[in-house]
Each structure stands twice: as structure tokens, then as C-alpha cells.
Amino acid sequence: MTSVAKSPSKAKLAYLKIKKMLLNSEITTETFVSEEMLSKYLGLSRTPVREAVKLLLHEGYFRQGPSGGLLVHKASLRECRELYDLRIAMEEYVMIGISMPLSEKNEKLLQSLLEKQKTAVNLSDTAQFLLLDIKFHTLLFEIYGNTILSGMYQELRNKFIAVGLVVFNEVYTIGTAYAEHCDIVESLKSKNTSNAALSIRKHIIHAQQQLFSASMVRAKGHS
């Protein structure tokens, strides 16, 4: 019984450590890793690492590479464009449909996330901000009250985690994203869902445009 109780805990620990390595760019789209390598690096046995990797594969962080190895999911520009198009449609729809006024509980939850984001901005902690960014947008779906849409959104963001890192690390400062999040929350607090929808549309399009501009610059540099 004791070993059964400990196994999930070690698997969760492995999951969190590997995810942190991804968010801190210790493992990138150019890195080839294996369960054995991760096991040695983390100082854990293969079993909890295998369980963690299985979950990370399911969430879309990794894809299977050659010889049983693992590669970070690398999205094409077409996939990125489709992702942002879908995000705009989903999140604009959610903003318009959120019931007004916000409950005191939801207003406090949004404000708490903004405060944590501000701390991450002040510390220049991109990895932490990315996690908080996903939580912020997911919370908006939860406030809207559609669990299916919320689950779909989380799966999308997980699958394209590498895109989020590129956006925040290279082309789109976390300070800018934080300021835009504040605008969205202020619109909701003032019961202006139309303005909130417009703000979130601009927010997503801004990130999309910056990502594509950076991709074009990198492509020219390699030509």
C-alpha cells in the first residue's frame, strides 16, 4: 500500500520538474531527450518519469521522436495561424457571453492573477508569466461557464506551449501582455463586455502579428 501511495507523488514531481524545464527553455524544440536521460537528470526511477512523460505527450508538450526519443512539439506557421484564428473566435465569443456583473469571487480571482502577473513582470520571469497567462485566459472560460470550451482551450495552449515561449521571449514582452490583461479586466469590471471582447481580440492579434513578424525576420536571416 505504501509504494502505491508514493508512486503518484513521484510521478507528479517528475511532471512538474520536466514542465518547468520546458518553460525555462532547458528543453527546446532543438533538444532530443529520452526517458532515460530525464530519469538520470532528475534523480528519479524510470517508472515515475515514464508516467510523467505519458501525460506530457497527451497534453501535447512532447511528440515521439526517432528511436523512442522525445521532441518538443514544434508548430508550423500554418498551425500558429490556425491556433490564433481559433483563439480569437473562442475568446471573443466568451467575452461577449460572460454574465454581468462579475461576481465578487470572480473579480477577486482575476485581480489576484493580475497581481501575480505583475510580480512575474517585475522579476522578468517569463516562464512563470506564461503559466499565469494560461491561467488567466482559462479563468475567463471558467467564468463564462462552459467546461467543454475551457478544456479545449487548455489543450490548445498546452499543445502550443513552444509558441507561447517564442512570443514572450522574443517578440512580445510580458509587460505588454500584462497591460493588455489589465485592460480586459477593467472592461469586465465596468460591465462593458463589448469593449472586453474588442480588447481581447486586439490582445491576441497583437501577439499573432508579432510572432509572424519575428518568424519572417528569422527566415530572412537563414536565407
CSV table of C-alpha atoms in Angstrom, one decimal:
chain,number,residue,atom,x,y,z
A,1,MET,CA,0.0,0.0,0.0
A,2,THR,CA,2.8,2.4,0.8
A,3,SER,CA,4.5,2.0,-2.6
A,4,VAL,CA,1.2,2.6,-4.4
A,5,ALA,CA,0.7,5.9,-2.4
A,6,LYS,CA,4.3,7.1,-3.2
A,7,SER,CA,4.2,6.4,-6.9
A,8,PRO,CA,1.7,9.1,-7.9
A,9,SER,CA,3.6,11.6,-5.8
A,10,LYS,CA,6.9,10.9,-7.6
A,11,ALA,CA,5.2,10.9,-11.0
A,12,LYS,CA,3.7,14.3,-10.2
A,13,LEU,CA,7.1,15.6,-9.0
A,14,ALA,CA,8.7,14.4,-12.3
A,15,TYR,CA,5.9,16.0,-14.3
A,16,LEU,CA,6.3,19.4,-12.6
A,17,LYS,CA,10.1,19.3,-12.9
A,18,ILE,CA,10.0,18.4,-16.6
A,19,LYS,CA,7.3,21.0,-17.3
A,20,LYS,CA,9.5,23.6,-15.6
A,21,MET,CA,12.4,22.6,-17.8
A,22,LEU,CA,10.2,23.2,-20.8
A,23,LEU,CA,9.0,26.6,-19.6
A,24,ASN,CA,12.6,27.7,-18.7
A,25,SER,CA,13.8,26.6,-22.2
A,26,GLU,CA,16.1,24.0,-20.7
A,27,ILE,CA,14.4,21.6,-23.2
A,28,THR,CA,13.7,23.3,-26.5
A,29,THR,CA,12.4,22.3,-30.0
A,30,GLU,CA,16.1,21.6,-30.9
A,31,THR,CA,16.6,19.2,-28.0
A,32,PHE,CA,16.4,15.5,-28.2
A,33,VAL,CA,15.7,13.7,-24.9
A,34,SER,CA,14.7,10.3,-23.6
A,35,GLU,CA,13.1,8.9,-20.5
A,36,GLU,CA,16.5,7.5,-19.5
A,37,MET,CA,18.1,10.9,-19.8
A,38,LEU,CA,15.4,12.6,-17.8
A,39,SER,CA,15.5,9.9,-15.2
A,40,LYS,CA,19.2,10.4,-14.6
A,41,TYR,CA,18.9,14.2,-14.7
A,42,LEU,CA,16.0,14.3,-12.2
A,43,GLY,CA,17.5,11.5,-10.0
A,44,LEU,CA,14.2,9.5,-10.2
A,45,SER,CA,13.5,6.0,-11.3
A,46,ARG,CA,12.2,5.3,-14.8
A,47,THR,CA,8.6,4.5,-13.7
A,48,PRO,CA,7.5,7.9,-12.4
A,49,VAL,CA,9.4,9.6,-15.3
A,50,ARG,CA,7.5,7.4,-17.8
A,51,GLU,CA,4.2,8.3,-16.2
A,52,ALA,CA,5.1,12.0,-16.4
A,53,VAL,CA,6.2,11.7,-20.0
A,54,LYS,CA,3.0,9.9,-20.9
A,55,LEU,CA,1.0,12.8,-19.5
A,56,LEU,CA,3.1,15.4,-21.2
A,57,LEU,CA,2.7,13.5,-24.5
A,58,HIS,CA,-1.0,13.5,-24.0
A,59,GLU,CA,-1.1,17.3,-23.3
A,60,GLY,CA,0.9,18.0,-26.4
A,61,TYR,CA,4.2,19.2,-24.9
A,62,PHE,CA,6.2,16.4,-26.4
A,63,ARG,CA,5.9,14.3,-29.5
A,64,GLN,CA,7.5,10.9,-30.2
A,65,GLY,CA,10.9,11.2,-31.9
A,66,PRO,CA,13.1,8.6,-33.5
A,67,SER,CA,14.4,5.6,-31.5
A,68,GLY,CA,11.9,6.2,-28.8
A,69,GLY,CA,13.1,9.7,-28.0
A,70,LEU,CA,11.1,12.8,-27.3
A,71,LEU,CA,10.9,16.1,-29.1
A,72,VAL,CA,9.2,19.3,-28.1
A,73,HIS,CA,6.2,20.0,-30.3
A,74,LYS,CA,7.2,22.5,-32.9
A,75,ALA,CA,4.3,24.3,-34.5
A,76,SER,CA,4.4,25.4,-38.2
A,77,LEU,CA,3.4,28.9,-39.2
A,78,ARG,CA,0.2,27.5,-40.6
A,79,GLU,CA,-0.6,25.8,-37.3
A,80,CYS,CA,0.1,29.0,-35.4
A,81,ARG,CA,-2.2,31.0,-37.7
A,82,GLU,CA,-4.9,28.5,-37.2
A,83,LEU,CA,-4.4,28.5,-33.5
A,84,TYR,CA,-4.7,32.3,-33.2
A,85,ASP,CA,-7.7,32.3,-35.5
A,86,LEU,CA,-9.4,29.8,-33.2
A,87,ARG,CA,-8.4,31.7,-30.1
A,88,ILE,CA,-9.9,34.9,-31.4
A,89,ALA,CA,-13.2,33.2,-32.3
A,90,MET,CA,-13.4,31.4,-28.9
A,91,GLU,CA,-12.3,34.1,-26.6
A,92,GLU,CA,-14.2,37.0,-28.3
A,93,TYR,CA,-17.3,34.8,-28.1
A,94,VAL,CA,-16.7,34.1,-24.4
A,95,MET,CA,-16.2,37.8,-23.6
A,96,ILE,CA,-19.5,38.8,-25.1
A,97,GLY,CA,-21.3,35.9,-23.3
A,98,ILE,CA,-20.0,36.5,-19.8
A,99,SER,CA,-22.8,37.4,-17.4
A,100,MET,CA,-22.6,40.8,-15.9
A,101,PRO,CA,-21.9,42.0,-13.3
A,102,LEU,CA,-18.9,39.8,-12.3
A,103,SER,CA,-19.3,38.1,-9.0
A,104,GLU,CA,-17.2,39.3,-6.2
A,105,LYS,CA,-15.4,35.9,-6.2
A,106,ASN,CA,-14.5,36.1,-9.9
A,107,GLU,CA,-13.4,39.7,-9.7
A,108,LYS,CA,-11.1,38.8,-6.8
A,109,LEU,CA,-9.7,35.8,-8.7
A,110,LEU,CA,-8.9,37.9,-11.8
A,111,GLN,CA,-7.3,40.6,-9.6
A,112,SER,CA,-5.2,38.0,-7.8
A,113,LEU,CA,-3.9,36.7,-11.1
A,114,LEU,CA,-3.1,40.2,-12.3
A,115,GLU,CA,-1.1,40.8,-9.1
A,116,LYS,CA,0.8,37.6,-9.6
A,117,GLN,CA,1.5,38.6,-13.2
A,118,LYS,CA,2.8,41.9,-12.1
A,119,THR,CA,5.2,40.2,-9.8
A,120,ALA,CA,6.4,38.0,-12.7
A,121,VAL,CA,6.9,41.0,-14.9
A,122,ASN,CA,8.9,42.8,-12.2
A,123,LEU,CA,11.1,39.7,-11.8
A,124,SER,CA,11.3,39.2,-15.6
A,125,ASP,CA,10.1,35.7,-15.0
A,126,THR,CA,8.9,34.7,-18.5
A,127,ALA,CA,8.2,31.0,-17.6
A,128,GLN,CA,6.1,32.0,-14.6
A,129,PHE,CA,4.2,34.6,-16.6
A,130,LEU,CA,3.4,32.1,-19.3
A,131,LEU,CA,1.8,29.8,-16.8
A,132,LEU,CA,-0.2,32.7,-15.3
A,133,ASP,CA,-1.2,33.8,-18.8
A,134,ILE,CA,-2.7,30.4,-19.5
A,135,LYS,CA,-4.5,30.5,-16.1
A,136,PHE,CA,-5.8,34.0,-16.8
A,137,HIS,CA,-7.4,33.1,-20.1
A,138,THR,CA,-8.6,29.7,-18.8
A,139,LEU,CA,-10.3,31.5,-15.9
A,140,LEU,CA,-12.2,33.7,-18.4
A,141,PHE,CA,-13.7,30.5,-19.9
A,142,GLU,CA,-14.5,29.2,-16.4
A,143,ILE,CA,-16.3,32.4,-15.6
A,144,TYR,CA,-18.3,32.1,-18.8
A,145,GLY,CA,-19.3,28.6,-17.5
A,146,ASN,CA,-18.6,26.3,-20.4
A,147,THR,CA,-16.4,23.4,-19.2
A,148,ILE,CA,-16.0,21.9,-22.7
A,149,LEU,CA,-14.7,25.2,-24.2
A,150,SER,CA,-12.4,25.6,-21.1
A,151,GLY,CA,-11.0,22.1,-21.6
A,152,MET,CA,-10.4,22.7,-25.4
A,153,TYR,CA,-8.6,25.9,-24.6
A,154,GLN,CA,-6.3,24.3,-22.1
A,155,GLU,CA,-5.4,21.5,-24.6
A,156,LEU,CA,-4.7,24.1,-27.3
A,157,ARG,CA,-2.4,26.1,-25.1
A,158,ASN,CA,-0.6,23.0,-23.9
A,159,LYS,CA,0.0,21.8,-27.4
A,160,PHE,CA,1.4,25.1,-28.5
A,161,ILE,CA,3.5,25.8,-25.4
A,162,ALA,CA,6.6,26.4,-27.5
A,163,VAL,CA,4.7,29.2,-29.4
A,164,GLY,CA,3.9,30.9,-26.1
A,165,LEU,CA,7.6,30.8,-25.2
A,166,VAL,CA,8.6,32.3,-28.5
A,167,VAL,CA,6.0,35.1,-28.2
A,168,PHE,CA,7.1,36.1,-24.7
A,169,ASN,CA,10.8,35.5,-25.1
A,170,GLU,CA,11.5,37.0,-28.4
A,171,VAL,CA,8.7,39.3,-29.7
A,172,TYR,CA,6.1,40.2,-27.2
A,173,THR,CA,7.1,41.5,-23.8
A,174,ILE,CA,5.4,40.2,-20.8
A,175,GLY,CA,4.9,43.8,-19.7
A,176,THR,CA,2.8,44.5,-22.8
A,177,ALA,CA,0.7,41.3,-22.2
A,178,TYR,CA,0.1,42.3,-18.6
A,179,ALA,CA,-1.1,45.8,-19.5
A,180,GLU,CA,-3.5,44.3,-22.1
A,181,HIS,CA,-4.8,41.8,-19.4
A,182,CYS,CA,-5.5,44.8,-17.1
A,183,ASP,CA,-7.5,46.5,-19.9
A,184,ILE,CA,-9.6,43.3,-20.3
A,185,VAL,CA,-10.3,43.1,-16.6
A,186,GLU,CA,-11.2,46.8,-16.3
A,187,SER,CA,-13.7,46.4,-19.2
A,188,LEU,CA,-15.3,43.4,-17.4
A,189,LYS,CA,-15.4,45.3,-14.1
A,190,SER,CA,-17.2,48.2,-15.8
A,191,LYS,CA,-19.7,45.7,-17.2
A,192,ASN,CA,-18.6,46.5,-20.8
A,193,THR,CA,-18.5,43.1,-22.4
A,194,SER,CA,-18.3,44.6,-25.9
A,195,ASN,CA,-15.2,46.5,-25.0
A,196,ALA,CA,-13.8,43.4,-23.3
A,197,ALA,CA,-14.3,41.4,-26.5
A,198,LEU,CA,-12.6,44.1,-28.5
A,199,SER,CA,-9.7,44.3,-26.1
A,200,ILE,CA,-9.1,40.5,-26.1
A,201,ARG,CA,-9.3,40.5,-29.9
A,202,LYS,CA,-6.6,43.2,-30.1
A,203,HIS,CA,-4.6,41.4,-27.5
A,204,ILE,CA,-4.5,38.1,-29.4
A,205,ILE,CA,-4.0,39.7,-32.8
A,206,HIS,CA,-1.1,41.8,-31.4
A,207,ALA,CA,0.7,38.6,-30.3
A,208,GLN,CA,-0.1,36.9,-33.6
A,209,GLN,CA,1.3,39.8,-35.7
A,210,GLN,CA,4.5,40.0,-33.5
A,211,LEU,CA,5.1,36.2,-33.8
A,212,PHE,CA,4.7,36.2,-37.6
A,213,SER,CA,6.9,39.3,-38.0
A,214,ALA,CA,9.7,37.7,-35.9
A,215,SER,CA,9.3,34.5,-38.0
A,216,MET,CA,9.8,36.4,-41.2
A,217,VAL,CA,12.9,38.1,-39.8
A,218,ARG,CA,14.4,34.8,-38.8
A,219,ALA,CA,13.6,33.2,-42.2
A,220,LYS,CA,15.4,36.1,-44.0
A,221,GLY,CA,18.4,35.7,-41.7
A,222,HIS,CA,18.7,32.0,-42.7
A,223,SER,CA,18.3,32.7,-46.4
